[in-house]
Amino acid sequence: MKKITRIVAAVMAGCLMLSSPSGVYAAKNAKEFNTNINHKVYASGSYINWEGVSNVSEFTDENGDYCFAYCKGKTVTVVRNKNGKVKSKKKIKMQYPIFGAVSCDQEGNLYVVSGRKNNSSDQTKNTVFITKYSKNGQFLAAVGDNGSGCFQKYSERYGYSSSTRDTDSNTKIPFEAGNCDVAINGNYLAVNYGRGMYNGHQSNTALIINRNTMQLVQLDRYYNSHSFAQRAIPYQDGFILASEGDAYNRSFSVGFTTPSETVLPPDEKAAEESAWSNYDAYAPAYKDADKAAREYTTSGYSSVRNYDIFHFWIKKNSAYNMYVVNNNYAHMGGVAVADNNHVALVGTSVKNLDKKAAKQKECLFIQIFDPTQSLKSENAFTMKTTRSGKSGIAGTQDVTDYGVKWLTNGSFTVSNPQVTADAKGRFVILFEKYVGGSYKGVYYMVINNDGKVAKKAKLFSATAYLNPCETPKTCGNYIYWTSNRGGSSNLHTYRLKVK
């Protein structure tokens, strides 16, 4: 795939930081805490329709309390909170200069994802690193990766020789033209990130480690090119990996993987590999740990089932023009899990999959689906709606998207859409609203897991902003995030109680 060309187009309102009107809070369920930490929030590398990495990473700790970490230079400061108020701070020196994300496991250990650009001729050098620290900030262990794992196995299945190491597809520039998202589930930690490769192209890839042994668990067949936004979400025994692509694949896609390190006995290996090679697209998207172990062989790869569930239009036969390809008329919001049978994808997109798309405004949407079914089937989607037209890199592929519910009509601009599930198993969507280039504040709405609107869009605050390219955290009955307040460079933690 040709390299990304930066789009010269009208800048989305979400990329502007306009002065805010006087502070207005919608209701008593909206709360703001000034941390008195001077730090300007921005997403490094964010541009038009691709994300960057926020310099404020959000997570929950071993007690389920909301925390955030902010990066200045090579110093990461971990801020632990209690009910939205700063409780403690701990400074950690990053081992490598490019900040990715921070997370915390159930024992309170911290994990910092960082990277370094490699300008040397050695394309096998590790460029992405996961460093483990104790809750007190003491270094415990680290593991590095060069991005070869996912794509190498992917390329073998598409005709490349397994004896040829395709180092041109390794990671040269971590987190380029995309995000870095991290999630912990049980013994495993997953990172889904954008990257620049040595061949000059951009894609995403993912890595999973056993957080106890700090050993890599290689994935099979997970790679999107180009990939402008990435998400990693815990789901049952494994993870959901989401991506926003413009070419291969030109869609919002969701992948499901359940890490395994079980090696089959030799007499069972051949039969399992034979069954695995007959990929059944209509099998359930998710497989539990027992079934995943049956697919894990001595080749050392855990399978990934990937589905394109929301497609993007492109003008027919325009693949040669990267200005056209890069514009996918969409922005990632996020993925949230209400329960095992109700997972939501939220984002913005134009409504049509035909030439009308070029003149439409992006609207907020939600898709709710059941990963225990095949996402190739309409039955897996809660809303019985369809969206059909043309997609694919050549603009000639007939596609149908299921279960899309539009939540806005284009009368105003939705920026930084984000989603989380609340304690009642509902989907809470937050976004920044702009009208004619004027900032109107952060709004929220609530969607039941059956797709019905429980609460229409309502103003949270006219002066608050969302943390770009991050996901708000649900802690008990509250939803938290940290960003700047209009007119202030201090960090403010925001709390929403959805009744």
XYZ file of C-alpha atoms in Angstrom:
499
model
C 0.000 0.000 0.000
C 1.307 3.462 -0.843
C 2.409 5.682 1.979
C 0.021 8.095 3.675
C -0.280 11.576 2.223
C -1.529 14.236 4.589
C -4.896 15.490 3.432
C -5.209 19.132 2.506
C -8.795 19.770 3.445
C -11.004 21.773 5.723
C -9.888 21.113 9.291
C -12.504 19.395 11.403
C -13.832 21.514 14.207
C -12.546 18.880 16.603
C -8.980 19.898 15.755
C -9.569 23.480 16.876
C -9.157 24.668 20.449
C -11.480 27.641 20.500
C -12.068 29.836 23.509
C -14.970 28.570 25.568
C -18.013 30.451 26.749
C -18.675 31.073 30.415
C -18.863 27.910 32.492
C -22.244 26.254 32.355
C -22.957 22.879 33.910
C -26.011 20.988 32.798
C -26.985 19.404 36.096
C -25.825 18.406 39.543
C -24.562 15.108 38.129
C -21.684 17.010 36.452
C -18.637 17.683 38.608
C -15.226 19.249 37.950
C -12.015 18.961 40.018
C -9.072 21.275 39.389
C -5.923 19.190 39.916
C -3.723 22.334 39.991
C -1.377 20.515 37.624
C -0.291 22.783 34.779
C -0.258 20.624 31.672
C -1.675 21.295 28.221
C -3.465 18.237 26.821
C -2.865 17.333 23.199
C -2.710 14.250 21.012
C 0.727 14.022 19.435
C 0.511 13.325 15.701
C -3.230 13.884 15.408
C -4.205 15.325 12.029
C -7.581 15.639 10.284
C -8.885 12.067 10.148
C -6.207 10.137 11.978
C -5.590 10.023 15.673
C -2.522 10.699 17.752
C -1.359 9.723 21.224
C -2.711 11.832 24.069
C -0.093 13.011 26.541
C -2.579 12.107 29.291
C -3.310 8.391 29.650
C -6.320 7.203 31.689
C -6.847 3.930 33.557
C -8.221 2.380 36.750
C -6.079 0.989 39.553
C -6.206 -2.229 41.576
C -9.005 -0.781 43.712
C -11.112 0.263 40.772
C -10.343 3.944 41.334
C -9.809 6.340 38.464
C -6.213 7.350 37.712
C -4.356 9.187 34.993
C -0.738 9.668 33.972
C 0.700 12.618 32.100
C 3.931 12.807 30.148
C 6.407 15.687 29.989
C 9.588 14.898 28.130
C 10.729 11.497 29.381
C 8.969 11.802 32.723
C 5.601 10.149 33.331
C 3.715 11.273 36.420
C 1.120 8.801 37.680
C -1.728 10.529 39.515
C -3.949 8.403 41.731
C -7.382 9.775 42.563
C -10.141 9.173 45.058
C -13.606 10.289 44.027
C -12.028 12.594 41.442
C -9.612 14.320 43.817
C -5.833 13.908 43.594
C -4.621 11.448 46.196
C -0.957 10.922 45.268
C 1.622 11.451 42.524
C 4.500 9.232 41.461
C 7.102 10.170 38.853
C 8.566 7.508 36.567
C 11.401 7.999 34.102
C 10.498 6.491 30.727
C 13.116 4.202 29.262
C 12.424 5.424 25.726
C 11.458 8.868 24.401
C 8.109 8.304 22.636
C 5.139 8.055 24.995
C 2.406 5.512 24.294
C 0.133 4.702 27.236
C -0.048 3.641 30.890
C -2.100 0.958 32.617
C -2.340 -0.823 35.969
C -2.959 -4.472 36.872
C -4.961 -5.987 39.707
C -1.904 -6.059 41.974
C -1.233 -2.363 41.464
C 1.762 -2.801 39.160
C 2.122 -0.126 36.487
C 2.882 -0.648 32.802
C 4.292 2.101 30.594
C 4.227 1.656 26.821
C 6.919 3.684 25.084
C 8.948 3.592 21.898
C 11.864 4.864 19.904
C 12.357 5.676 16.245
C 15.007 3.556 14.555
C 17.156 5.371 11.993
C 19.788 2.643 11.791
C 20.107 0.050 9.034
C 19.223 -2.764 11.451
C 15.504 -3.270 10.834
C 15.234 -6.001 13.461
C 15.773 -3.610 16.383
C 13.017 -3.399 18.973
C 11.151 -0.100 18.799
C 8.099 -0.614 21.055
C 8.533 -1.448 24.730
C 6.351 -2.376 27.698
C 7.985 -1.587 31.021
C 6.616 -2.907 34.297
C 6.918 -0.989 37.564
C 5.731 -1.657 41.099
C 2.975 0.576 42.499
C 5.780 2.602 44.087
C 7.463 3.179 40.739
C 10.264 0.623 41.109
C 11.439 -0.947 37.842
C 10.531 -4.642 37.646
C 10.914 -5.818 34.036
C 10.672 -4.802 30.398
C 9.975 -6.423 27.053
C 10.563 -5.029 23.576
C 9.155 -5.805 20.141
C 10.003 -4.835 16.580
C 6.532 -5.285 15.084
C 7.412 -8.361 13.051
C 5.076 -10.861 14.708
C 1.583 -10.163 13.407
C 2.505 -9.167 9.886
C 5.014 -11.966 9.347
C 2.408 -14.652 9.938
C -0.159 -12.628 7.978
C 2.172 -12.392 4.973
C 2.940 -16.128 5.068
C -0.765 -16.837 4.592
C -0.794 -14.574 1.533
C 1.996 -16.280 -0.356
C 5.218 -14.909 1.107
C 7.901 -17.425 1.959
C 8.105 -18.314 5.643
C 11.886 -18.377 5.231
C 11.949 -14.755 4.115
C 11.901 -12.343 6.990
C 9.976 -9.314 5.802
C 11.827 -6.766 7.926
C 10.605 -3.914 5.697
C 7.255 -4.347 7.454
C 8.718 -4.033 10.932
C 7.994 -0.990 13.094
C 10.321 1.934 12.400
C 8.285 4.780 13.953
C 6.010 3.792 16.845
C 2.536 5.329 17.051
C 2.814 7.217 13.749
C -0.475 8.459 12.214
C -2.406 6.549 14.844
C -2.909 5.858 18.511
C -1.538 3.525 21.172
C -4.179 1.770 23.252
C -3.481 -0.670 26.069
C -5.722 -3.069 27.985
C -5.217 -5.654 30.722
C -7.346 -8.763 31.109
C -6.344 -11.402 33.638
C -2.753 -12.457 33.024
C -2.468 -10.689 29.686
C -1.777 -7.177 28.454
C -2.618 -6.090 24.895
C -1.351 -3.094 22.928
C -2.920 -2.000 19.629
C -0.975 0.776 17.933
C -0.333 2.661 14.702
C 3.164 2.675 13.250
C 5.353 3.702 10.362
C 7.208 0.832 8.698
C 10.611 0.721 7.000
C 8.926 0.390 3.613
C 7.462 3.890 4.032
C 3.912 2.671 4.576
C 1.704 2.930 7.645
C -0.381 0.288 9.368
C -1.347 -0.917 12.790
C -0.240 -4.014 14.586
C -0.789 -5.463 18.034
C 1.235 -7.236 20.653
C 0.156 -9.207 23.689
C 2.306 -10.176 26.635
C 1.886 -12.389 29.652
C 2.207 -9.737 32.356
C 3.567 -12.255 34.882
C 6.358 -13.669 32.734
C 6.728 -10.554 30.526
C 6.881 -12.824 27.485
C 5.287 -12.073 24.118
C 2.265 -14.003 22.863
C 2.345 -13.796 19.077
C -0.829 -13.138 17.105
C -1.852 -14.503 13.755
C -3.401 -12.393 10.977
C -3.802 -8.994 12.562
C -2.818 -6.067 10.369
C -4.700 -3.125 8.800
C -3.229 -0.695 6.287
C -3.613 2.180 6.691
C -4.902 2.306 10.267
C -5.745 5.725 11.688
C -7.167 4.746 15.093
C -6.758 1.736 17.354
C -8.550 0.339 20.403
C -7.862 -2.581 22.764
C -10.755 -3.638 25.012
C -11.009 -6.560 27.487
C -13.753 -9.024 26.597
C -14.425 -12.263 28.498
C -11.117 -14.236 28.418
C -9.551 -12.118 25.692
C -9.534 -8.817 23.860
C -11.364 -6.869 21.180
C -8.946 -5.082 18.832
C -10.536 -2.285 16.789
C -9.142 -0.258 13.909
C -10.153 2.530 11.536
C -8.702 1.849 8.095
C -8.699 3.528 4.699
C -7.411 0.778 2.405
C -6.858 -2.775 3.645
C -9.323 -2.710 5.318
C -11.409 0.332 4.342
C -13.677 0.144 7.350
C -14.079 0.170 11.073
C -13.019 -3.360 11.894
C -13.146 -5.361 15.108
C -10.911 -8.336 15.838
C -11.255 -10.933 18.580
C -8.402 -12.813 20.157
C -8.111 -14.996 23.245
C -4.438 -15.374 24.219
C -3.169 -18.865 24.844
C 0.199 -20.382 25.640
C -0.932 -24.004 25.626
C 1.026 -26.234 23.264
C -0.821 -29.232 21.876
C 0.725 -32.702 22.058
C 2.295 -33.711 18.704
C -0.395 -36.299 17.923
C -3.127 -33.632 18.185
C -1.270 -30.846 16.406
C -1.875 -31.936 12.782
C -5.621 -32.401 13.186
C -6.019 -29.039 14.904
C -3.960 -27.190 12.281
C -6.018 -28.787 9.520
C -9.247 -27.631 11.134
C -7.766 -24.184 11.728
C -6.800 -23.721 8.083
C -10.458 -24.125 7.082
C -11.362 -20.679 8.369
C -15.090 -20.511 9.047
C -16.263 -16.929 8.627
C -19.649 -17.818 10.090
C -18.305 -19.193 13.361
C -18.769 -17.045 16.486
C -16.486 -14.015 16.596
C -15.334 -14.828 20.133
C -13.787 -18.056 21.363
C -13.314 -18.840 25.041
C -9.994 -19.845 26.550
C -10.551 -23.577 26.108
C -11.379 -23.274 22.412
C -8.566 -20.782 21.859
C -6.093 -23.248 23.360
C -7.122 -25.836 20.770
C -6.065 -23.419 18.032
C -2.733 -22.560 19.581
C -0.049 -24.794 18.125
C 3.710 -25.174 18.432
C 4.063 -22.498 15.747
C 3.274 -20.102 18.585
C 0.445 -17.958 17.226
C -2.911 -17.117 18.802
C -5.622 -16.644 16.203
C -7.475 -13.386 15.551
C -10.927 -13.234 13.964
C -11.319 -9.890 12.227
C -14.549 -8.384 10.865
C -15.224 -5.266 8.810
C -18.504 -4.114 10.297
C -18.748 -0.498 9.091
C -17.447 0.395 5.629
C -16.318 3.649 3.991
C -17.068 4.817 0.466
C -14.387 5.811 -2.042
C -14.641 7.155 -5.563
C -14.285 4.303 -8.047
C -10.742 3.522 -9.227
C -9.073 6.180 -7.048
C -6.593 3.931 -5.253
C -3.689 5.726 -6.965
C -4.578 9.031 -5.267
C -3.642 9.020 -1.580
C -5.480 12.302 -0.986
C -8.666 10.470 -1.917
C -7.799 7.206 -0.155
C -6.843 8.863 3.134
C -10.231 10.564 3.384
C -12.522 7.849 4.722
C -15.287 10.273 5.802
C -15.193 8.933 9.356
C -13.653 9.189 12.823
C -13.279 6.475 15.429
C -15.137 6.872 18.700
C -14.572 3.658 20.597
C -15.737 0.222 21.624
C -17.537 -0.545 24.880
C -18.747 -3.778 26.477
C -22.082 -3.727 28.333
C -22.186 -7.510 28.789
C -21.106 -10.628 26.897
C -23.913 -10.237 24.352
C -23.897 -6.472 23.888
C -20.830 -4.660 22.576
C -21.013 -1.247 20.921
C -18.949 0.469 18.253
C -19.385 4.248 18.222
C -17.987 6.763 15.773
C -18.859 9.408 13.222
C -19.309 8.892 9.496
C -21.221 10.104 6.493
C -24.370 8.100 5.977
C -24.085 7.009 2.357
C -21.921 4.448 0.591
C -22.207 6.143 -2.812
C -21.137 9.413 -4.450
C -23.442 11.394 -2.131
C -20.949 10.649 0.644
C -18.518 13.238 -0.743
C -20.904 16.091 0.146
C -22.341 14.769 3.400
C -21.435 15.741 6.946
C -20.321 13.148 9.444
C -23.005 12.010 11.891
C -22.736 10.151 15.174
C -23.702 6.467 15.057
C -23.769 3.324 17.180
C -23.704 -0.377 16.283
C -24.516 -2.933 18.986
C -23.516 -6.537 18.342
C -23.140 -9.919 19.994
C -19.618 -11.410 19.681
C -20.883 -14.874 20.636
C -22.365 -14.952 17.111
C -20.736 -14.458 13.736
C -20.485 -10.800 12.801
C -21.014 -11.853 9.181
C -24.640 -12.443 10.094
C -27.327 -9.796 10.535
C -28.580 -11.791 13.522
C -25.544 -10.710 15.551
C -26.644 -7.062 15.474
C -29.253 -5.585 17.801
C -30.818 -3.070 15.424
C -32.336 -4.583 12.295
C -31.151 -1.954 9.855
C -28.873 -2.165 6.828
C -26.509 0.252 5.090
C -25.417 -0.875 1.626
C -23.260 0.440 -1.187
C -19.720 0.394 -2.566
C -16.439 0.223 -0.668
C -13.058 -1.467 -0.891
C -9.843 0.152 -2.056
C -11.080 0.230 -5.677
C -14.557 1.420 -4.756
C -16.133 -1.561 -6.522
C -16.867 -3.921 -3.641
C -20.525 -4.468 -2.755
C -20.900 -4.209 1.018
C -23.661 -4.227 3.605
C -23.367 -2.993 7.178
C -25.840 -4.239 9.764
C -27.388 -2.632 12.811
C -26.325 0.988 12.295
C -28.306 3.543 14.315
C -27.721 7.221 13.507
C -27.797 9.506 16.539
C -27.278 12.920 14.898
C -28.337 14.362 11.553
C -25.429 16.600 10.528
C -26.970 19.862 11.774
C -23.882 20.350 13.957
C -20.353 18.941 14.081
C -19.569 16.069 16.426
C -15.911 15.914 17.470
C -14.003 13.474 19.704
C -16.819 10.920 20.061
C -16.165 8.519 22.956
C -18.084 5.687 24.574
C -18.060 3.679 27.784
C -20.527 1.344 29.468
C -22.032 2.389 32.782
C -22.745 0.256 35.851
C -26.260 -0.479 34.564
C -25.006 -1.974 31.287
C -25.942 1.031 29.169
C -23.743 2.838 26.657
C -22.786 6.389 27.580
C -21.609 8.425 24.600
C -19.742 11.698 25.047
C -18.751 14.176 22.352
C -17.733 17.771 21.732
C -20.284 19.864 19.868
C -19.500 22.645 17.385
C -21.969 24.836 15.531
C -20.588 26.965 12.723
C -17.079 26.705 14.175
C -18.242 27.815 17.620
C -17.590 25.458 20.516
C -20.696 24.541 22.499
C -19.226 22.141 25.053
C -19.190 18.469 25.995
C -22.484 16.628 25.555
C -23.515 13.132 26.577
C -26.289 10.703 25.765
C -27.263 7.245 27.009
C -28.250 4.267 24.854
C -29.780 1.089 26.267
C -28.299 -2.215 25.162
C -31.372 -2.785 22.985
C -30.477 0.321 20.993
C -33.173 2.586 22.397
C -32.194 6.086 23.457
C -32.486 6.238 27.250
C -31.333 9.862 27.516
C -31.161 12.306 24.632
C -28.065 14.439 24.098
C -27.581 16.775 27.038
C -24.979 19.400 27.898
C -22.404 18.280 30.439
C -20.385 21.509 30.447
C -19.824 24.385 28.069
C -16.234 24.824 29.273
C -15.054 21.215 29.546
C -13.169 19.349 26.832
C -12.660 15.635 26.320
C -9.263 13.969 26.392
C -8.536 13.375 22.689
C -7.975 9.799 21.507
C -8.654 8.347 24.957
C -11.598 6.536 26.548
C -13.430 7.768 29.697
C -13.338 5.335 32.609
C -16.330 3.967 34.491
C -15.753 3.618 38.228
C -18.814 2.479 40.134
C -21.650 4.873 39.369
C -19.384 7.544 37.886
C -17.630 8.224 34.603
C -14.312 10.090 34.726
C -11.895 11.746 32.342
C -9.139 14.368 32.577
C -8.506 17.247 30.207
C -8.202 21.033 30.112
C -10.911 23.531 30.856
C -11.523 26.283 28.322
C -9.156 29.162 28.997
C -7.011 27.166 31.433
C -3.876 25.056 31.015
C -4.498 23.211 34.284
C -5.619 19.609 34.219
C -9.213 19.175 35.341
C -10.782 15.836 36.193
C -14.439 15.606 35.214
C -17.027 13.324 36.770
C -20.405 12.385 35.360
C -23.052 10.451 37.252
C -25.621 9.012 34.882
C -28.877 8.208 36.618
